[in-house]
Coordinates of C-alpha atoms in Angstrom, one line a residue:
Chain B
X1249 CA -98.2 -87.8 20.5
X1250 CA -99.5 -88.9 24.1
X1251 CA -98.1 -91.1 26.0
X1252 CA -101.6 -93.3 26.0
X1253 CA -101.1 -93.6 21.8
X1254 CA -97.8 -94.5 22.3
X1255 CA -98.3 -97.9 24.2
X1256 CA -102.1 -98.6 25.5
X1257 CA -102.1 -100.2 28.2
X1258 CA -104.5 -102.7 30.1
X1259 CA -106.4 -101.3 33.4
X1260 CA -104.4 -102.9 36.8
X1261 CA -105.6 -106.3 36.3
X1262 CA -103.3 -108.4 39.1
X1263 CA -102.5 -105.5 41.3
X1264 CA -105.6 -105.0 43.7
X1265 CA -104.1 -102.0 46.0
X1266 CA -105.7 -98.6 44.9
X1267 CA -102.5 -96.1 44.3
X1268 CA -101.7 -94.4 47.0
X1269 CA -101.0 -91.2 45.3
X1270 CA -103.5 -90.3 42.6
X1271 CA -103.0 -86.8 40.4
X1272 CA -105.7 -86.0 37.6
X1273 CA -106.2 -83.3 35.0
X1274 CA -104.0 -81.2 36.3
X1275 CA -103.4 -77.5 34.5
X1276 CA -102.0 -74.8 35.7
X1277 CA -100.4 -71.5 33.7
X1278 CA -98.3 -68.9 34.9
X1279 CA -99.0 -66.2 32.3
X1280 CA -98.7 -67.2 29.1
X1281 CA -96.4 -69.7 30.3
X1282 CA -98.2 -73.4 30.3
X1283 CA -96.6 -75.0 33.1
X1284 CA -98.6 -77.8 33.3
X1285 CA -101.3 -79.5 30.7
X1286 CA -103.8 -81.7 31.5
X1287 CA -100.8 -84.2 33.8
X1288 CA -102.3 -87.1 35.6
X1289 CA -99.9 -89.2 37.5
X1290 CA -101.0 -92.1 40.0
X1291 CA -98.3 -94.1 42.9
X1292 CA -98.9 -97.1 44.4
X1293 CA -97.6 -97.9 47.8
X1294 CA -94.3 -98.4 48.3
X1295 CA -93.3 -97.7 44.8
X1296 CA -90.9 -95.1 43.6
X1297 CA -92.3 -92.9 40.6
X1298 CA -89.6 -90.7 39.2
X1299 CA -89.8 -88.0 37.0
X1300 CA -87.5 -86.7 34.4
X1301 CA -87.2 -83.5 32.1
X1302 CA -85.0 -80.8 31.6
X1303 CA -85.4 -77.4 33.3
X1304 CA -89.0 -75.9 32.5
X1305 CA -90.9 -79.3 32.1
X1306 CA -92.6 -78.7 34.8
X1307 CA -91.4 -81.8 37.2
X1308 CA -91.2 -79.5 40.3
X1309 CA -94.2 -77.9 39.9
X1310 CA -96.0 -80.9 39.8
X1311 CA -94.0 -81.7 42.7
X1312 CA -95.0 -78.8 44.2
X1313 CA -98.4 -79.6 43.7
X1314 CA -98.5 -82.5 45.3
X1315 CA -97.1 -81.1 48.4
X1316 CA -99.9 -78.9 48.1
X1317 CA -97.8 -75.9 47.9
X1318 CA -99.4 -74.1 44.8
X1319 CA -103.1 -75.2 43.8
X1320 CA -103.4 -75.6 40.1
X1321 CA -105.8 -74.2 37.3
X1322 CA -107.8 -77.3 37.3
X1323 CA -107.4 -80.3 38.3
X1324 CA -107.7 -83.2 40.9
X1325 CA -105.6 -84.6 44.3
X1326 CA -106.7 -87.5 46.2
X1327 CA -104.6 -89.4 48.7
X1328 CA -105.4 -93.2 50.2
X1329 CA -105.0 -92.6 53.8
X1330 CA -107.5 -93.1 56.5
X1331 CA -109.6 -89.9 56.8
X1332 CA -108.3 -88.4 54.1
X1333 CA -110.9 -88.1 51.6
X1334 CA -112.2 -85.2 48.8
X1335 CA -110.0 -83.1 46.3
X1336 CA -107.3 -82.3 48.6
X1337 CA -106.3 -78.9 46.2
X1338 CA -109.4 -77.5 47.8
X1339 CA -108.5 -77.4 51.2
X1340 CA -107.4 -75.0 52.9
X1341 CA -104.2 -73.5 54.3
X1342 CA -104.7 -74.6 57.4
X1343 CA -106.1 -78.5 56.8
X1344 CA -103.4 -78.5 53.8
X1345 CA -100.5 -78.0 56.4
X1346 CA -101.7 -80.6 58.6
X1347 CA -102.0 -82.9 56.3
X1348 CA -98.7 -82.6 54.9
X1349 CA -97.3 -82.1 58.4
X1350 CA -98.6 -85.5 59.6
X1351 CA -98.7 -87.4 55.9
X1352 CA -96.0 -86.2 53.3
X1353 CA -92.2 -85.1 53.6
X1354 CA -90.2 -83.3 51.3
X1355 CA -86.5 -83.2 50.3
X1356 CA -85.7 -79.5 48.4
X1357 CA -82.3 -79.6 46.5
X1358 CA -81.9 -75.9 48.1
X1359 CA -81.9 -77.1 51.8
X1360 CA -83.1 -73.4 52.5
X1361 CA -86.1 -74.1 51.1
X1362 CA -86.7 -76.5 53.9
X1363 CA -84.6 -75.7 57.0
X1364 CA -84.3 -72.9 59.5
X1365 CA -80.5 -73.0 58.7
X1366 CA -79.4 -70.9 61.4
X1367 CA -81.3 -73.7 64.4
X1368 CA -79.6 -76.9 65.7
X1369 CA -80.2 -79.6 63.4
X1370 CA -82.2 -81.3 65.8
X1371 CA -84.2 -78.3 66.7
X1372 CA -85.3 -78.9 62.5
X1373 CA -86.0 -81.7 63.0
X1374 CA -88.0 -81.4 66.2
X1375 CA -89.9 -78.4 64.5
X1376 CA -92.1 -80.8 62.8
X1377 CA -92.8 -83.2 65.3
X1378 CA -93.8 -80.1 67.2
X1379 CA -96.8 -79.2 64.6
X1380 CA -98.2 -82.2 64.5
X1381 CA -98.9 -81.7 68.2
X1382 CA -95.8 -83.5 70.5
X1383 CA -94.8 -81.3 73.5
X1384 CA -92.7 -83.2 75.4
X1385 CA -88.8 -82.3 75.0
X1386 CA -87.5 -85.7 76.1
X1387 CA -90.0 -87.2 73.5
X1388 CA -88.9 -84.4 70.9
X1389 CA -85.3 -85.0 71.1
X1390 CA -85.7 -89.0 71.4
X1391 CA -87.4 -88.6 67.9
X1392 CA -86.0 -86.4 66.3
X1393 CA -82.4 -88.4 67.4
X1394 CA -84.1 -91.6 65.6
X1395 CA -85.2 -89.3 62.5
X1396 CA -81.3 -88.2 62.1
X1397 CA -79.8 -92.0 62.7
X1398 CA -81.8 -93.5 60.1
X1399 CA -80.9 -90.9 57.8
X1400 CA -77.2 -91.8 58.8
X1401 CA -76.4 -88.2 60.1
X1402 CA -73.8 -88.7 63.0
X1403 CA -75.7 -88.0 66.1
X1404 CA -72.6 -86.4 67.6
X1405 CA -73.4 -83.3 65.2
X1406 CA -76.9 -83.0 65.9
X1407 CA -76.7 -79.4 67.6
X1408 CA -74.9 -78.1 65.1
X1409 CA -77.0 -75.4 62.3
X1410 CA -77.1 -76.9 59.2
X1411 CA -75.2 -73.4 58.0
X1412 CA -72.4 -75.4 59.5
X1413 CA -72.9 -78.6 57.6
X1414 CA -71.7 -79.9 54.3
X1415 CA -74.2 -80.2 51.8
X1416 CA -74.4 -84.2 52.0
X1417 CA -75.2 -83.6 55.5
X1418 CA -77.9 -80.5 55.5
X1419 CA -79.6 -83.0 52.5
X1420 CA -79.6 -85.8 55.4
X1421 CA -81.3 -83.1 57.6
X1422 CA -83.8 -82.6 55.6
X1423 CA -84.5 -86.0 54.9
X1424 CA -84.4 -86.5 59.1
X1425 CA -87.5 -84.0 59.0
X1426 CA -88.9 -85.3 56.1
X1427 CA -89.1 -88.9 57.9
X1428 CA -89.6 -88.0 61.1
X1429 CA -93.8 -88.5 61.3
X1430 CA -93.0 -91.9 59.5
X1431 CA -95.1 -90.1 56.5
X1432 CA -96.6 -92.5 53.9
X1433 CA -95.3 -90.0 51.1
X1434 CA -92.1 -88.5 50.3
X1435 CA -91.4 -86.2 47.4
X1436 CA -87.8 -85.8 46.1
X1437 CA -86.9 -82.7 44.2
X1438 CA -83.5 -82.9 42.7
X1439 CA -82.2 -84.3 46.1
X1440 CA -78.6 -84.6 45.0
X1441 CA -78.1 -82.2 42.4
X1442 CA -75.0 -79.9 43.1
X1443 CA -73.5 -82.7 45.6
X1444 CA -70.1 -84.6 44.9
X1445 CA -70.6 -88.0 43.2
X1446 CA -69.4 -89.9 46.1
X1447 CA -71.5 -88.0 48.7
X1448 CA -74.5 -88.3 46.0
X1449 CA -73.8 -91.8 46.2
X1450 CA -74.4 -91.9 49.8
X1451 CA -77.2 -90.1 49.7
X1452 CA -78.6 -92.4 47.2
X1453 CA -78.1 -94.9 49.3
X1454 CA -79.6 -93.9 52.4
X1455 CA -83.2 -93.4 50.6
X1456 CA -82.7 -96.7 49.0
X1457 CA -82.3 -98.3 52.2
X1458 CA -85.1 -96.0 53.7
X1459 CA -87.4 -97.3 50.9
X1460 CA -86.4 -101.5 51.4
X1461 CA -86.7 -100.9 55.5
X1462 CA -89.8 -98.8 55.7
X1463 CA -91.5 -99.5 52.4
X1464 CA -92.5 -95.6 52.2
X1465 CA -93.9 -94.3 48.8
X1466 CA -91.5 -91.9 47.2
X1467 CA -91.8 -89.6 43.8
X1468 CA -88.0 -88.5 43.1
X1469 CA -87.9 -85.7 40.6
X1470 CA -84.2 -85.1 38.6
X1471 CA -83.0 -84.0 35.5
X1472 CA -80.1 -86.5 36.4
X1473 CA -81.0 -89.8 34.8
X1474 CA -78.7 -91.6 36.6
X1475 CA -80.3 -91.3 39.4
X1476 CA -83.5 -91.9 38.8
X1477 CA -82.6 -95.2 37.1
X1478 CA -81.0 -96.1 40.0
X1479 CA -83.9 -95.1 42.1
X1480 CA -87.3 -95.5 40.3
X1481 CA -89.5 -98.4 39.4
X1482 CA -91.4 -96.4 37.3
X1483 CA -90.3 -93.2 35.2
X1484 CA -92.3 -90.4 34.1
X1485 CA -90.9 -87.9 31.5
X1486 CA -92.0 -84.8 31.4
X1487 CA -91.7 -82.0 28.5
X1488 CA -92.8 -78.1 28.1
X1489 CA -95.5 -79.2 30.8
X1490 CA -96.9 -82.5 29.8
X1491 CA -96.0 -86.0 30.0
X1492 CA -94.5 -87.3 27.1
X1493 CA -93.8 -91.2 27.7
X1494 CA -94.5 -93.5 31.1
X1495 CA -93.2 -96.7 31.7
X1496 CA -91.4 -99.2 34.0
X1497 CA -87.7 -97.8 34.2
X1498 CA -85.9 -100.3 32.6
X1499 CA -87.6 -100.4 29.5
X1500 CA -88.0 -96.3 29.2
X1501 CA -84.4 -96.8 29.7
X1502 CA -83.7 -99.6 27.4
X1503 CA -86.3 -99.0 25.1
X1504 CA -87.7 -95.1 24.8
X1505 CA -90.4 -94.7 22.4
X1506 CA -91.0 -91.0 22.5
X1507 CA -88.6 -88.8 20.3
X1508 CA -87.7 -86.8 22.9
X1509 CA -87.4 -89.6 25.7
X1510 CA -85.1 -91.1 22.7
X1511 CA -82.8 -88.2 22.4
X1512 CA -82.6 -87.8 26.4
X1513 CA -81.6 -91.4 26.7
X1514 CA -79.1 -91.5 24.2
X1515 CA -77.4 -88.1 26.1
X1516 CA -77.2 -90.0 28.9
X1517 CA -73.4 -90.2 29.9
Chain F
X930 CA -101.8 -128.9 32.3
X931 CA -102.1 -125.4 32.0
X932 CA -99.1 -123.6 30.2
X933 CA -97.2 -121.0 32.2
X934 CA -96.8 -118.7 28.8
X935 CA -98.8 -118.7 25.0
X936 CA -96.9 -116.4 22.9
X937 CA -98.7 -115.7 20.2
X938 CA -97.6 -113.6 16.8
X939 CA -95.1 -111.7 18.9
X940 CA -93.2 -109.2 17.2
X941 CA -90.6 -106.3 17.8
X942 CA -89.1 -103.4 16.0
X943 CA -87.2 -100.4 16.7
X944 CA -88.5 -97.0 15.8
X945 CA -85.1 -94.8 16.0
X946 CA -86.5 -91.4 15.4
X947 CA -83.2 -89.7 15.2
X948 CA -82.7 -92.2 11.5
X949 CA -86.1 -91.4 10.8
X950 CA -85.9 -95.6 10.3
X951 CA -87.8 -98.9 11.7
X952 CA -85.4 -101.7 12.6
X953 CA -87.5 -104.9 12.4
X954 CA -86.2 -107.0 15.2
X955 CA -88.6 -110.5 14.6
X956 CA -91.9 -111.4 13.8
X957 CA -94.6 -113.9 14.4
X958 CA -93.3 -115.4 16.9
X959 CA -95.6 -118.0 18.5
X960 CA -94.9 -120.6 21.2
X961 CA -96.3 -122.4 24.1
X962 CA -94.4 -123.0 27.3
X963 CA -95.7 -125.5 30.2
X964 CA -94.4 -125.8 34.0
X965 CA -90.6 -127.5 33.9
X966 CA -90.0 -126.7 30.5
X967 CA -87.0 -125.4 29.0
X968 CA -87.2 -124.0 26.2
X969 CA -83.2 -123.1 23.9
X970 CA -83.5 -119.6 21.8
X971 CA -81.1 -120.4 18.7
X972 CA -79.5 -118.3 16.1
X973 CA -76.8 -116.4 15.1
X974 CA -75.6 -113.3 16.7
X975 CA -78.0 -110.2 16.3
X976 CA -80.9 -112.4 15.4
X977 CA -83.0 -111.2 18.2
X978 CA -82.6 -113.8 20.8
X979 CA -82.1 -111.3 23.7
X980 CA -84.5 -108.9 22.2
X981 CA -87.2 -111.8 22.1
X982 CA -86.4 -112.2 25.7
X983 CA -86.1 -108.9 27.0
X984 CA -89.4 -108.2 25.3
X985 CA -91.2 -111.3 27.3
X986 CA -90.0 -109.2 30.8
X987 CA -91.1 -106.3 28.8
X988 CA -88.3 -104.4 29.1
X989 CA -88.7 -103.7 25.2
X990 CA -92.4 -102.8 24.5
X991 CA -93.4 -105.4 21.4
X992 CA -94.9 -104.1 18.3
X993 CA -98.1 -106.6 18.0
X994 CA -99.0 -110.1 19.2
X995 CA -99.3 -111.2 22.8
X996 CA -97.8 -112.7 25.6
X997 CA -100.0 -114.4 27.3
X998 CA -98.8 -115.4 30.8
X999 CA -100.7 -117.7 32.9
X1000 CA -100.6 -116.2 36.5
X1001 CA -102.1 -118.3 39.5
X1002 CA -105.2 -115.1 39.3
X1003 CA -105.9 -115.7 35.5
X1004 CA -104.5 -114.7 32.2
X1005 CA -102.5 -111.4 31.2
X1006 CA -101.0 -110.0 28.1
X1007 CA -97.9 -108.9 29.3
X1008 CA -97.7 -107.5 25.9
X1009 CA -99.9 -104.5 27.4
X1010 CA -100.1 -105.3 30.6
X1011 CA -99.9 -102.3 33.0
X1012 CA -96.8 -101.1 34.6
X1013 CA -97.5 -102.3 38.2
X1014 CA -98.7 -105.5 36.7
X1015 CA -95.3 -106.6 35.3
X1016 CA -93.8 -105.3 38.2
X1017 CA -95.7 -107.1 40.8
X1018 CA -94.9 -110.4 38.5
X1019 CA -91.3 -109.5 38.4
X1020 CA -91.2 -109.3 42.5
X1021 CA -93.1 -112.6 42.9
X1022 CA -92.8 -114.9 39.9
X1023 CA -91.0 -114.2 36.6
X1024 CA -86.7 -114.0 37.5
X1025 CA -84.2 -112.7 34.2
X1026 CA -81.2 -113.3 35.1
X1027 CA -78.1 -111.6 32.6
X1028 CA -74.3 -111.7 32.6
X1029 CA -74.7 -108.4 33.9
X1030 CA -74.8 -107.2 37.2
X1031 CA -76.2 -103.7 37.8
X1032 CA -74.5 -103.1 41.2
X1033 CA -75.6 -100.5 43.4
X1034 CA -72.8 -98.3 45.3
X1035 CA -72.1 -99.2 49.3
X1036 CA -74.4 -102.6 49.2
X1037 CA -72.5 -105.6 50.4
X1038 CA -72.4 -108.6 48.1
X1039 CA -74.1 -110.7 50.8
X1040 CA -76.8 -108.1 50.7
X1041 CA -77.5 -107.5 46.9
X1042 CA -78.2 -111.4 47.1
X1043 CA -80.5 -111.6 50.3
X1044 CA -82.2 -108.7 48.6
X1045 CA -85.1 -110.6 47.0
X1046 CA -86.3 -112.6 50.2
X1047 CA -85.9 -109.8 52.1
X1048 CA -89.2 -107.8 50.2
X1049 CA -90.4 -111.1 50.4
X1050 CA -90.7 -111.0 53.9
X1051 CA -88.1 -113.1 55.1
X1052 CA -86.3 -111.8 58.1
X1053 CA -82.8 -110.3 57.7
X1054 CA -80.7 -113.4 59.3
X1055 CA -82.8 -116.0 57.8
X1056 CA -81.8 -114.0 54.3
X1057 CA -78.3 -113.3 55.0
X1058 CA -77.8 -117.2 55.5
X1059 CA -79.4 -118.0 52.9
X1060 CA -77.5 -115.6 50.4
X1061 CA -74.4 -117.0 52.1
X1062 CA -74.9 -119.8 51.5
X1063 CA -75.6 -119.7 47.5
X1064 CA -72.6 -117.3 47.2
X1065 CA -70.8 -120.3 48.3
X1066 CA -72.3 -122.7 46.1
X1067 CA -71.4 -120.4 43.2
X1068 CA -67.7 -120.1 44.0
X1069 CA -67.6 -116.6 45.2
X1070 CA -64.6 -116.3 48.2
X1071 CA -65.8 -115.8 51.9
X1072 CA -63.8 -112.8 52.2
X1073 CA -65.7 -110.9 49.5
X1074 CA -69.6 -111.6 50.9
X1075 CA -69.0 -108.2 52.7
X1076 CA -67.7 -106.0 50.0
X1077 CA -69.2 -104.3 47.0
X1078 CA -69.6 -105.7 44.2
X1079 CA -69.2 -102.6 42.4
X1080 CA -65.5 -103.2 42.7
X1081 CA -65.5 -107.1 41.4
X1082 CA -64.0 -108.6 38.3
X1083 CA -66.5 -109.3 35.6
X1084 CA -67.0 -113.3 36.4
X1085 CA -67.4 -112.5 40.0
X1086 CA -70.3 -110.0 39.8
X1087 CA -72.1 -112.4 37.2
X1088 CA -71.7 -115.2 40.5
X1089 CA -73.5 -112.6 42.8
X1090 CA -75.7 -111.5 39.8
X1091 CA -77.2 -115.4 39.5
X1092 CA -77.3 -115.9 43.4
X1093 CA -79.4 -113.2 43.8
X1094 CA -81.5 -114.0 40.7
X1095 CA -81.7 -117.7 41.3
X1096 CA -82.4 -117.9 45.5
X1097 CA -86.0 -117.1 45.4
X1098 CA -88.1 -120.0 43.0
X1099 CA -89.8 -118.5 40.3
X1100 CA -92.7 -119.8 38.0
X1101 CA -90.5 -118.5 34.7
X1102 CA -86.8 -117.6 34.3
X1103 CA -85.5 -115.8 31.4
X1104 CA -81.7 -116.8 31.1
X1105 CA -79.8 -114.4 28.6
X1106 CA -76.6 -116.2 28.8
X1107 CA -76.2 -116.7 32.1
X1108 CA -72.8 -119.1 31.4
X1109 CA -70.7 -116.5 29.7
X1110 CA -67.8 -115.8 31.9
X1111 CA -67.9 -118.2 34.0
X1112 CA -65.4 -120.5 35.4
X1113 CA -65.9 -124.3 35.4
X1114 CA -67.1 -124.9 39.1
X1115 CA -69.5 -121.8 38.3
X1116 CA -71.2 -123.2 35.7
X1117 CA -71.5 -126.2 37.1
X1118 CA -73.4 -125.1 40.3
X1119 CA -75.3 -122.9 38.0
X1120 CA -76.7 -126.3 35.8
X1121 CA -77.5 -128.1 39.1
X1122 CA -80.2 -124.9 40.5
X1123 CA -81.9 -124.9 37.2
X1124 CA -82.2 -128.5 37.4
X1125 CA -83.6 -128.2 40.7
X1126 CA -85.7 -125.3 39.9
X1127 CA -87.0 -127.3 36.2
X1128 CA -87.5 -130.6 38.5
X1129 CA -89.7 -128.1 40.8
X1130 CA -91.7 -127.0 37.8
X1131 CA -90.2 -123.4 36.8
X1132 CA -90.5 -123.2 33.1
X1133 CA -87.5 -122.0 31.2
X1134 CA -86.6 -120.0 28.5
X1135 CA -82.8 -119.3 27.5
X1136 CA -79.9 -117.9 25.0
X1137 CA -76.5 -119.7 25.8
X1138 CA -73.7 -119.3 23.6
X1139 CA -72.7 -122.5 24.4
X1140 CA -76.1 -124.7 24.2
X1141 CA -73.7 -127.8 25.7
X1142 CA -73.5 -126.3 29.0
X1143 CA -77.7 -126.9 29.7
X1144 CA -77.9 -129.8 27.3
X1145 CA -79.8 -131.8 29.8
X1146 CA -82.0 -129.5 30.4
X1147 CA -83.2 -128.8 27.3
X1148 CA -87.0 -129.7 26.3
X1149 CA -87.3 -127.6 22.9
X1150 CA -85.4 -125.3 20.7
X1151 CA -86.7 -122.3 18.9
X1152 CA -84.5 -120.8 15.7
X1153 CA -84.6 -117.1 15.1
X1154 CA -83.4 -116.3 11.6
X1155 CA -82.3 -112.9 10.2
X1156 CA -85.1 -110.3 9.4
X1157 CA -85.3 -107.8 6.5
X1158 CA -83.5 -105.6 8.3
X1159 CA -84.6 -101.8 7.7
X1160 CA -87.6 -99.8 6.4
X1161 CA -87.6 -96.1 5.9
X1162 CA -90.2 -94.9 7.3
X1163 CA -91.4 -91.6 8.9
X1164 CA -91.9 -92.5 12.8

């Protein structure tokens, strides 16, 4: 059963914004292994999509995917952003890490996948405001300052190497770099998995307020359905690759129509 | 006058896969409901009244009929509706308001309750007074606007709960038993802001368990009575 048969729903007949984010058709295989069939997903600005499976649904690839990190099978990309235009999955390496550079940030829950962990915190941070073209050091370290205070790291440890940090903190690191070209996307892969629940908590809070200050379009991936419901306005739910059931989060929480969204709910602590 | 809602033939059930059974919620349901009216769900306890409700703000998915809301652009079937749809109408015009308080962890009570002007554009002082200012109406204590609610009694969350649901003026307000739990002076400053908002045209539709409390306010009553309860079926 598709998610389409399950509940049809009406084009956008009030809402006049195109989505910001729009995913179509997208396939892609490793092996025999379908990773992802036919998945269309689309975001509107300033709306938080998340997206829930257990391990092998293929959430972070897709994830992936739209940080243009792996280019699928088939399948289409477009953002709404001036001067942005065509299938972005064909660009190139080069235009794909500008783009994401100047337009998307991303939160790993390995901060290795996203910092150098052995540079200053600042110096991460810096990094990116350095490939999108700013030379200036004063300007560097003024920025990449406000990146880390609205991601409520304490200033007072921004030399230090992440290797030195807590996990709460190297997450708010990577969040600093993931903000700090005020991108209009940000894509959250299991951003608080493997932290305590009461630095989770903080963490939690700190994109929340992110979201309500700077109205930035997020898509949170987590197996963790507390924290998507906490997060999302609308919930995906992903299984073996395809997507199973879409809704608005309280009713795929209150009201799960898919067998398998059904079962998740209900082993929901 | 244009009606704010025209429910027509709604009806719910519950497919619960893991039964391998249908659990028929109600059926048929049909009303209209026009600006300032408030309209009194009735019926006995696990007749459906909330489920009728939560399945207006679509946070249950009905089986067939519609739910035809009136919006200032034209008509839409919330019944299938898209997502952002209903969720641009929740931001900007149709409020549900519950005894229950989903508090978030670290947000001040004075914030959760400013929350709704502020993504409506209202700058942060102008909010905060404003939320102040209902928390005192309700009866919540000075000393508490700055805390999390995530550490407040039952009553006191539901206080914070119907400031924050009840400061912005909505076209429709869906009250699941907004009274229980409340004390006295509570209640009291709760019937005088749905006055206020039913004399300023927002239509109403509500489950109390004690009808008395909102006996003024009320225009019509609807009873739900028990359905057949259970099929078999393979789902």
């Amino acid at each position: 059963m598709t998610a389409t048969q399950l509940h049809a729903q009406l084009p956008p007949q009030l809402m006049t914004t195109p989505p910001l984010l729009t995913v179509s058709g997208v396939n892609r295989r490793f092996g025999d292994v379908v990773a992802l069939h036919d998945v269309s997903a689309r975001v509107y600005p300033g709306e938080v999509l998340g997206i829930v499976g257990e391990s092998g649904s293929g959430k972070s690839t897709l994830l992936r995917m739209m940080n243009l990190e792996d280019t699928p099978d088939s399948g289409d990309y477009r953002l709404a952003l001036p001067g942005v235009t065509g299938n972005l999955f064909e660009l190139d390496r080069f235009a794909r890490r500008m783009l994401c550079a100047r337009h998307i940030g991303i939160v790993y829950q390995n901060p290795h996948l996203g910092l150098l962990m052995k540079n200053s915190s600042s110096g991460n941070v810096a990094e990116r405001l350095l490939i999108a073209g700013e030379r200036s050091f004063a300007t560097l370290r003024s920025k990449a300052r406000v990146a880390l205070e609205a991601s409520e790291f304490p200033l007072a440890r921004m030399d230090a190497p992440p290797i030195e940090l807590s996990g709460g903190m190297q997450q708010r690191v990577q969040l600093a770099k993931a903000i700090a070209l005020e991108p209009a996307l940000l894509l959250l892969d299991e951003p608080t998995t493997g932290l305590d629940v009461s630095v989770q908590a903080l963490v939690l809070d700190t994109l929340k307020r992110l979201q309500r200050d700077r109205a930035i379009t997020m898509v949170i991936v987590s197996h963790d359905l507390g924290v998507i419901r906490t997060m999302a306005d609308r919930v995906m739910v992903m299984r073996r690759g395809r997507v199973v059931e879409e809704g608005l989060a309280d009713q795929i929480f209150q009201d799960p129509q898919h067998e398998y969204t059904q079962a998740l709910v209900h082993a929901k602590l | 006058m244009t009606p704010v809602l025209t429910v027509e033939g709604l009806t719910k059930s519950f497919d619960m896969h893991h039964l391998g059974q249908r659990l028929h919620a109600f059926s048929g349901i049909s009303f209209t409901l026009h600006p300032g009216e408030f309209l009194l769900l009735k019926g006995a306890n696990g007749v459906g009244k909330s489920t009728l409700l939560r399945t207006l703000y679509r946070s249950y998915l009905p089986r067939a009929g519609h739910i035809w809301y009136h919006a200032p652009e034209g008509r839409i079937d919330l019944a299938r509706a898209a997502d952002v749809d209903v969720a641009l109408l929740r931001r900007r015009e149709i409020g549900f308001v519950t005894q229950f308080l989903i508090a978030r962890p670290r947000v001040a009570a004075e914030e959760v309750v400013a929350e709704p002007l502020r993504r409506a554009g209202v700058a942060a002082p102008e909010a905060l007074e404003q939320a102040r200012r209902w928390l005192a109406e309700f009866g919540v204590k000075r000393d508490l606007w700055r805390a999390y609610p995530t550490t407040f009694s039952g009553g006191e969350q539901q206080k914070v709960n119907l400031a924050r649901a009840l400061i912005l003026p909505q076209r429709l307000l869906l009250l699941d038993e907004p009274t229980a739990s409340l004390d006295a002076g509570a209640r009291a400053a709760l019937v005088r802001r749905l006055d206020e908002l039913k004399a300023q045209g927002v239509a109403m539709i509500g489950v109390f368990h004690h009808p008395g409390d909102v006996a003024g306010l009320i225009d019509r009553e609807i009873e739900l009575t028990v359905q057949e309860a259970m099929d078999d079926v393979a789902v």
